[in-house]
Amino acid sequence: MNTTGRIFRLTTFGESHGEAIGGVVDGMPAGIPIDLDFIQQELNRRRPGQSSITTSRNEADKVELLSGVFEGKSTGCPIGFIVRNTNQHSNDYDNMRQLFRPSHADYTYTQKYGLRDHRGGGRSSARITISRCVAGALAKLVLRQLGIQITAYTSQVGTIALDNDYHRYNLSLTESNDVRCPDQQKAEEMIQLIQQVKAEGDTIGGTITCVIQGCPVGLGEPEFGKLHAQLGAAMLSINAVKGFEYGEGFAGVTQRGSEQNDIFTVGSDSAVTTETNHSGGIQGGISNGQDIYFRVAFKPVATLLREQNTVDIHGQTTKLTARGRHDACVLPRAVPVVEAMAAITILDAYLVNKAGI
């Protein structure tokens, strides 16, 4: 399962400390202007070493498009791409070769495949999300022409949280600080918390909120292909994600139906709309034309720069002190990944709906 999508399909390859990360995007509509600077900008938002609260691994993460583009436009053929790894410190992981890192994929990979790449987690590394960001950028170029905009932001780090109502914030301010939070005061508090946690050799989790605006009515299927299920599967496939909720989500269970129902009305343009949007833009598994909004919960990064108990490949108890360059909080760099997976999912659902399959 290295491929996602039905029409707009992404297949990824590569490992954290291999030669390169890359992928193939199939189903890209022909004739789309390919803005390479925009694609690189999306990768820059994800890249390591971008601020004092992210890992210090120094990678340029420069994308190379290998096929599927001619004279600046997509041809409709598969778009192959790679991003070369240039700053691996594989020796940092030598002490982990025979150990199972707590809450990592080391044990499960070993049991499933009989071996694993211990250098930075190999295929299980969050560095693999590079491929998703490239494909997501390509998807955004198409969605831009359809008037669909996707914006994600850090809405919680630890106990520091924004109000759930995204309307209260100017989302254009998301990129104005290192933590990617549209509330400057809360952003400063989040940054201070991450710096404190990092100094203690620990990690912290949080939540990312994503808003999709301009999505047409009719995306998604009524049974197993529900749009919120597709979005949930996409988000839960991201490293360190532990939860997904859309619309009012879990908060809505304390209310009554009379408080939760989105009453239909007719707008100024004579189109059917709703007075509220507790449903999060999806009803019956199908988009209803309102904003789609959801939240994604990320656990604290599993690699701690402090001593932990564990066992080795021989079943002997031992201790592990991780070395290397690691994020104390994944949220700032995960924002573009959430956007990318949302873009991939929405574009694929749009193309499926258009094709009538």
Short mmCIF file of C-alpha atoms in Angstrom, two decimals:
data_model
loop_
_atom_site.label_atom_id
_atom_site.label_comp_id
_atom_site.label_asym_id
_atom_site.label_seq_id
_atom_site.Cartn_x
_atom_site.Cartn_y
_atom_site.Cartn_z
CA MET A 1 0.00 0.00 0.00
CA ASN A 2 2.43 2.61 -1.22
CA THR A 3 -0.25 4.08 -3.50
CA THR A 4 -3.27 6.25 -2.67
CA GLY A 5 -6.11 7.57 -4.82
CA ARG A 6 -8.44 6.23 -7.50
CA ILE A 7 -7.87 8.69 -10.37
CA PHE A 8 -5.39 11.17 -8.93
CA ARG A 9 -2.93 8.58 -7.66
CA LEU A 10 0.30 8.97 -5.72
CA THR A 11 2.88 6.21 -5.34
CA THR A 12 5.79 6.99 -3.02
CA PHE A 13 9.24 5.50 -2.48
CA GLY A 14 12.36 6.13 -0.43
CA GLU A 15 13.75 5.99 3.11
CA SER A 16 14.92 8.61 5.57
CA HIS A 17 18.63 7.90 5.01
CA GLY A 18 18.45 6.47 1.49
CA GLU A 19 19.54 8.20 -1.69
CA ALA A 20 16.29 10.06 -2.23
CA ILE A 21 12.60 10.38 -1.45
CA GLY A 22 10.30 10.38 -4.45
CA GLY A 23 7.09 9.40 -6.10
CA VAL A 24 4.92 9.15 -9.18
CA VAL A 25 1.70 11.13 -9.59
CA ASP A 26 -0.70 9.60 -12.11
CA GLY A 27 -4.01 11.12 -13.19
CA MET A 28 -2.84 14.72 -13.16
CA PRO A 29 -5.12 16.60 -15.57
CA ALA A 30 -3.36 17.83 -18.70
CA GLY A 31 -2.75 21.47 -19.44
CA ILE A 32 -2.27 22.65 -15.85
CA PRO A 33 0.48 25.31 -15.53
CA ILE A 34 3.16 23.79 -13.29
CA ASP A 35 4.49 26.43 -10.91
CA LEU A 36 7.76 24.88 -9.75
CA ASP A 37 8.40 27.75 -7.36
CA PHE A 38 5.07 27.07 -5.65
CA ILE A 39 5.87 23.35 -5.34
CA GLN A 40 9.25 24.18 -3.82
CA GLN A 41 7.61 26.67 -1.45
CA GLU A 42 5.29 23.93 -0.18
CA LEU A 43 8.33 21.72 0.46
CA ASN A 44 10.09 24.57 2.24
CA ARG A 45 7.17 24.79 4.66
CA ARG A 46 7.78 21.13 5.56
CA ARG A 47 11.58 21.06 5.43
CA PRO A 48 13.73 20.58 8.53
CA GLY A 49 15.92 23.30 9.97
CA GLN A 50 13.48 26.12 9.22
CA SER A 51 13.36 27.51 12.78
CA SER A 52 14.66 27.08 16.32
CA ILE A 53 11.69 24.86 17.25
CA THR A 54 12.24 22.28 14.52
CA THR A 55 14.91 19.63 13.94
CA SER A 56 18.29 21.03 12.92
CA ARG A 57 18.74 18.51 10.08
CA ASN A 58 19.86 20.74 7.21
CA GLU A 59 18.21 19.59 3.99
CA ALA A 60 17.47 21.80 0.99
CA ASP A 61 14.68 19.41 -0.04
CA LYS A 62 14.94 20.57 -3.64
CA VAL A 63 12.44 18.83 -5.87
CA GLU A 64 13.32 17.53 -9.34
CA LEU A 65 10.45 16.82 -11.74
CA LEU A 66 11.46 13.97 -14.05
CA SER A 67 8.48 13.55 -16.37
CA GLY A 68 4.94 14.57 -17.20
CA VAL A 69 5.66 18.27 -17.78
CA PHE A 70 6.28 19.93 -21.16
CA GLU A 71 6.79 23.63 -21.75
CA GLY A 72 5.60 24.42 -18.25
CA LYS A 73 2.34 22.46 -18.35
CA SER A 74 1.23 19.00 -17.28
CA THR A 75 0.91 16.58 -20.18
CA GLY A 76 -1.51 14.15 -18.55
CA CYS A 77 1.26 11.56 -18.33
CA PRO A 78 2.70 10.37 -14.99
CA ILE A 79 4.74 13.01 -13.16
CA GLY A 80 7.82 11.43 -11.63
CA PHE A 81 9.84 13.36 -9.05
CA ILE A 82 12.64 12.96 -6.53
CA VAL A 83 14.06 14.92 -3.61
CA ARG A 84 17.59 13.85 -2.82
CA ASN A 85 18.78 13.27 0.75
CA THR A 86 22.00 15.21 1.33
CA ASN A 87 22.43 15.63 5.10
CA GLN A 88 22.03 12.20 6.67
CA HIS A 89 23.88 11.53 9.92
CA SER A 90 23.39 7.77 9.91
CA ASN A 91 26.01 7.23 12.63
CA ASP A 92 23.65 8.93 15.09
CA TYR A 93 21.54 5.78 14.94
CA ASP A 94 24.25 3.14 15.43
CA ASN A 95 23.24 2.59 19.05
CA MET A 96 19.69 1.82 17.90
CA ARG A 97 20.56 -0.96 15.45
CA GLN A 98 19.62 -3.70 17.89
CA LEU A 99 17.13 -1.81 20.07
CA PHE A 100 13.40 -1.24 19.78
CA ARG A 101 12.67 2.44 20.32
CA PRO A 102 9.56 2.98 22.47
CA SER A 103 6.41 3.89 20.45
CA HIS A 104 8.29 3.62 17.13
CA ALA A 105 7.73 1.16 14.28
CA ASP A 106 10.96 -0.75 15.04
CA TYR A 107 9.32 -3.77 16.66
CA THR A 108 6.36 -4.03 14.29
CA TYR A 109 8.53 -3.65 11.17
CA THR A 110 10.92 -6.32 12.45
CA GLN A 111 8.08 -8.75 13.18
CA LYS A 112 6.36 -8.11 9.83
CA TYR A 113 9.36 -8.04 7.49
CA GLY A 114 12.12 -9.80 9.44
CA LEU A 115 14.42 -6.77 9.14
CA ARG A 116 14.31 -2.99 9.33
CA ASP A 117 16.32 0.07 8.39
CA HIS A 118 17.33 1.51 11.77
CA ARG A 119 18.71 4.75 10.27
CA GLY A 120 16.15 7.39 11.14
CA GLY A 121 13.34 4.87 10.96
CA GLY A 122 13.83 4.09 7.27
CA ARG A 123 10.49 3.89 5.52
CA SER A 124 8.56 4.71 8.72
CA SER A 125 10.25 8.10 9.03
CA ALA A 126 8.21 11.29 8.77
CA ARG A 127 10.67 12.34 6.07
CA ILE A 128 8.61 10.22 3.69
CA THR A 129 5.92 12.92 3.84
CA ILE A 130 8.03 14.87 1.33
CA SER A 131 6.33 12.90 -1.45
CA ARG A 132 2.90 13.82 -0.10
CA CYS A 133 3.79 17.52 -0.11
CA VAL A 134 4.91 17.40 -3.75
CA ALA A 135 1.74 15.60 -4.82
CA GLY A 136 -0.33 17.91 -2.63
CA ALA A 137 1.22 20.95 -4.31
CA LEU A 138 0.34 19.55 -7.73
CA ALA A 139 -3.22 18.91 -6.52
CA LYS A 140 -3.44 22.47 -5.19
CA LEU A 141 -2.50 23.81 -8.63
CA VAL A 142 -5.56 22.06 -10.04
CA LEU A 143 -7.85 22.99 -7.14
CA ARG A 144 -6.77 26.63 -7.48
CA GLN A 145 -8.39 26.67 -10.93
CA LEU A 146 -11.57 25.22 -9.43
CA GLY A 147 -11.75 27.91 -6.73
CA ILE A 148 -11.03 25.45 -3.91
CA GLN A 149 -8.73 26.68 -1.13
CA ILE A 150 -7.21 24.62 1.66
CA THR A 151 -5.73 26.17 4.81
CA ALA A 152 -4.42 24.35 7.86
CA TYR A 153 -2.98 25.80 11.05
CA THR A 154 -1.72 24.77 14.47
CA SER A 155 -4.69 25.08 16.82
CA GLN A 156 -3.25 23.42 19.93
CA VAL A 157 0.12 22.55 21.46
CA GLY A 158 -0.11 20.72 24.76
CA THR A 159 -2.76 22.53 26.82
CA ILE A 160 -2.45 25.81 24.88
CA ALA A 161 -5.40 25.84 22.49
CA LEU A 162 -7.36 28.15 20.22
CA ASP A 163 -11.13 28.33 20.14
CA ASN A 164 -12.57 25.67 17.83
CA ASP A 165 -14.35 28.30 15.68
CA TYR A 166 -11.94 29.08 12.83
CA HIS A 167 -14.03 32.11 11.83
CA ARG A 168 -12.54 33.96 14.81
CA TYR A 169 -9.11 34.06 13.20
CA ASN A 170 -7.43 35.62 10.19
CA LEU A 171 -6.06 32.47 8.61
CA SER A 172 -3.78 34.51 6.34
CA LEU A 173 -1.62 35.09 9.45
CA THR A 174 -0.84 31.38 9.81
CA GLU A 175 2.58 31.68 8.18
CA SER A 176 3.54 34.77 10.22
CA ASN A 177 5.20 32.76 13.01
CA ASP A 178 7.29 29.62 13.46
CA VAL A 179 4.52 27.49 14.95
CA ARG A 180 2.01 28.33 12.17
CA CYS A 181 -0.77 29.61 14.41
CA PRO A 182 -3.02 32.51 13.31
CA ASP A 183 -3.24 33.91 16.86
CA GLN A 184 0.04 35.73 17.55
CA GLN A 185 -0.30 35.70 21.35
CA LYS A 186 -1.13 32.02 21.49
CA ALA A 187 1.66 31.35 19.00
CA GLU A 188 4.21 32.91 21.35
CA GLU A 189 2.94 30.75 24.21
CA MET A 190 3.14 27.64 22.04
CA ILE A 191 6.69 28.47 20.96
CA GLN A 192 7.78 29.00 24.56
CA LEU A 193 6.26 25.66 25.55
CA ILE A 194 8.00 23.83 22.70
CA GLN A 195 11.33 25.43 23.60
CA GLN A 196 10.88 24.44 27.24
CA VAL A 197 10.01 20.87 26.34
CA LYS A 198 12.95 20.69 23.93
CA ALA A 199 15.36 21.91 26.63
CA GLU A 200 14.14 19.09 28.86
CA GLY A 201 14.85 16.50 26.16
CA ASP A 202 11.14 15.78 25.92
CA THR A 203 8.41 16.21 23.28
CA ILE A 204 4.85 17.53 23.07
CA GLY A 205 1.81 16.90 20.85
CA GLY A 206 -1.14 18.97 19.70
CA THR A 207 -3.81 19.54 17.10
CA ILE A 208 -3.97 20.91 13.55
CA THR A 209 -7.20 22.38 12.17
CA CYS A 210 -7.85 22.35 8.43
CA VAL A 211 -10.45 24.35 6.49
CA ILE A 212 -11.48 23.60 2.89
CA GLN A 213 -13.38 26.43 1.21
CA GLY A 214 -15.07 26.47 -2.18
CA CYS A 215 -15.66 22.73 -2.36
CA PRO A 216 -18.63 21.98 -4.66
CA VAL A 217 -21.67 19.95 -3.68
CA GLY A 218 -21.57 16.24 -4.45
CA LEU A 219 -18.07 14.97 -3.59
CA GLY A 220 -17.95 11.66 -1.78
CA GLU A 221 -20.00 8.48 -1.88
CA PRO A 222 -23.04 7.46 0.21
CA GLU A 223 -21.63 4.22 1.61
CA PHE A 224 -17.99 3.14 1.96
CA GLY A 225 -16.55 6.10 0.07
CA LYS A 226 -17.92 8.79 2.36
CA LEU A 227 -15.91 11.99 1.94
CA HIS A 228 -15.20 12.33 5.66
CA ALA A 229 -14.03 8.72 5.72
CA GLN A 230 -11.66 9.42 2.84
CA LEU A 231 -10.31 12.50 4.61
CA GLY A 232 -10.01 10.57 7.86
CA ALA A 233 -8.08 7.76 6.20
CA ALA A 234 -5.76 10.30 4.56
CA MET A 235 -5.05 12.10 7.83
CA LEU A 236 -4.63 8.94 9.88
CA SER A 237 -1.99 7.76 7.39
CA ILE A 238 0.26 10.67 8.41
CA ASN A 239 3.05 9.85 10.86
CA ALA A 240 2.19 10.51 14.54
CA VAL A 241 -1.53 11.14 13.92
CA LYS A 242 -3.76 9.68 16.64
CA GLY A 243 -7.17 11.16 15.94
CA PHE A 244 -9.48 12.80 13.39
CA GLU A 245 -12.78 14.62 13.82
CA TYR A 246 -14.79 16.79 11.45
CA GLY A 247 -17.49 19.37 12.02
CA GLU A 248 -18.41 19.67 15.68
CA GLY A 249 -16.84 16.25 16.25
CA PHE A 250 -16.72 14.96 19.81
CA ALA A 251 -17.77 18.33 21.23
CA GLY A 252 -21.17 17.92 19.62
CA VAL A 253 -22.16 14.86 21.64
CA THR A 254 -23.13 17.00 24.63
CA GLN A 255 -25.72 18.92 22.62
CA ARG A 256 -29.21 18.04 21.46
CA GLY A 257 -30.38 17.58 17.91
CA SER A 258 -32.23 20.87 18.06
CA GLU A 259 -28.87 22.56 18.70
CA GLN A 260 -26.86 20.54 16.17
CA ASN A 261 -29.13 20.42 13.12
CA ASP A 262 -28.08 22.67 10.25
CA ILE A 263 -31.29 24.37 9.11
CA PHE A 264 -31.67 24.75 5.35
CA THR A 265 -32.46 28.16 3.90
CA VAL A 266 -32.21 30.02 0.59
CA GLY A 267 -29.32 32.45 0.17
CA SER A 268 -29.21 35.80 -1.59
CA ASP A 269 -28.24 34.03 -4.83
CA SER A 270 -31.35 31.80 -4.58
CA ALA A 271 -29.16 28.78 -3.86
CA VAL A 272 -29.87 26.38 -1.00
CA THR A 273 -27.56 26.90 1.96
CA THR A 274 -27.58 26.29 5.71
CA GLU A 275 -27.88 28.69 8.62
CA THR A 276 -25.12 26.88 10.54
CA ASN A 277 -22.40 24.38 9.67
CA HIS A 278 -22.17 21.96 12.58
CA SER A 279 -21.91 19.15 10.01
CA GLY A 280 -18.56 20.41 8.80
CA GLY A 281 -19.58 20.69 5.15
CA ILE A 282 -20.38 16.99 4.76
CA GLN A 283 -23.80 15.34 5.11
CA GLY A 284 -24.52 11.72 4.31
CA GLY A 285 -20.87 11.33 3.35
CA ILE A 286 -21.24 13.91 0.55
CA SER A 287 -20.04 17.52 0.46
CA ASN A 288 -22.89 20.03 0.76
CA GLY A 289 -21.11 23.17 -0.47
CA GLN A 290 -20.34 24.61 2.96
CA ASP A 291 -16.82 24.90 4.37
CA ILE A 292 -15.32 21.54 5.26
CA TYR A 293 -13.39 21.73 8.49
CA PHE A 294 -11.70 19.09 10.60
CA ARG A 295 -9.10 18.59 13.29
CA VAL A 296 -6.16 16.18 13.41
CA ALA A 297 -4.52 15.12 16.68
CA PHE A 298 -0.76 14.46 16.72
CA LYS A 299 0.93 12.56 19.51
CA PRO A 300 4.20 13.75 21.07
CA VAL A 301 7.19 12.73 18.95
CA ALA A 302 8.37 9.30 20.09
CA THR A 303 12.11 10.06 20.04
CA LEU A 304 13.19 11.59 23.34
CA LEU A 305 16.67 12.94 24.03
CA ARG A 306 16.63 11.35 27.46
CA GLU A 307 17.11 7.83 28.79
CA GLN A 308 14.28 5.33 28.35
CA ASN A 309 13.85 1.67 29.20
CA THR A 310 13.39 -0.74 26.30
CA VAL A 311 14.38 -4.20 25.02
CA ASP A 312 16.75 -5.32 22.27
CA ILE A 313 16.21 -7.69 19.35
CA HIS A 314 17.23 -10.59 21.62
CA GLY A 315 14.52 -9.80 24.16
CA GLN A 316 16.91 -8.45 26.76
CA THR A 317 15.99 -5.38 28.79
CA THR A 318 18.27 -2.41 28.26
CA LYS A 319 18.29 1.37 28.16
CA LEU A 320 18.25 3.76 25.23
CA THR A 321 19.41 7.36 24.98
CA ALA A 322 18.62 8.71 21.53
CA ARG A 323 21.08 10.87 19.65
CA GLY A 324 20.66 13.00 16.56
CA ARG A 325 18.42 15.82 15.41
CA HIS A 326 14.74 15.52 16.20
CA ASP A 327 11.63 17.66 16.46
CA ALA A 328 10.34 18.38 19.96
CA CYS A 329 6.94 19.04 18.39
CA VAL A 330 5.86 17.90 14.94
CA LEU A 331 2.99 20.38 14.55
CA PRO A 332 4.73 23.28 12.71
CA ARG A 333 6.09 21.03 9.97
CA ALA A 334 2.94 18.88 9.82
CA VAL A 335 0.68 21.77 8.78
CA PRO A 336 1.66 21.56 5.08
CA VAL A 337 1.40 17.76 5.20
CA VAL A 338 -2.21 17.98 6.41
CA GLU A 339 -2.96 20.46 3.63
CA ALA A 340 -1.30 18.19 1.08
CA MET A 341 -3.31 15.12 2.06
CA ALA A 342 -6.51 17.17 2.05
CA ALA A 343 -5.70 18.46 -1.45
CA ILE A 344 -4.93 14.97 -2.77
CA THR A 345 -8.16 13.61 -1.30
CA ILE A 346 -10.41 16.42 -2.52
CA LEU A 347 -8.97 16.46 -6.04
CA ASP A 348 -9.32 12.69 -6.35
CA ALA A 349 -12.94 12.88 -5.11
CA TYR A 350 -13.63 15.68 -7.61
CA LEU A 351 -12.20 13.69 -10.52
CA VAL A 352 -14.10 10.55 -9.47
CA ASN A 353 -17.33 12.56 -9.27
CA LYS A 354 -16.67 14.14 -12.66
CA ALA A 355 -15.98 10.76 -14.20
CA GLY A 356 -19.16 9.32 -12.68
CA ILE A 357 -17.47 6.19 -11.36
#
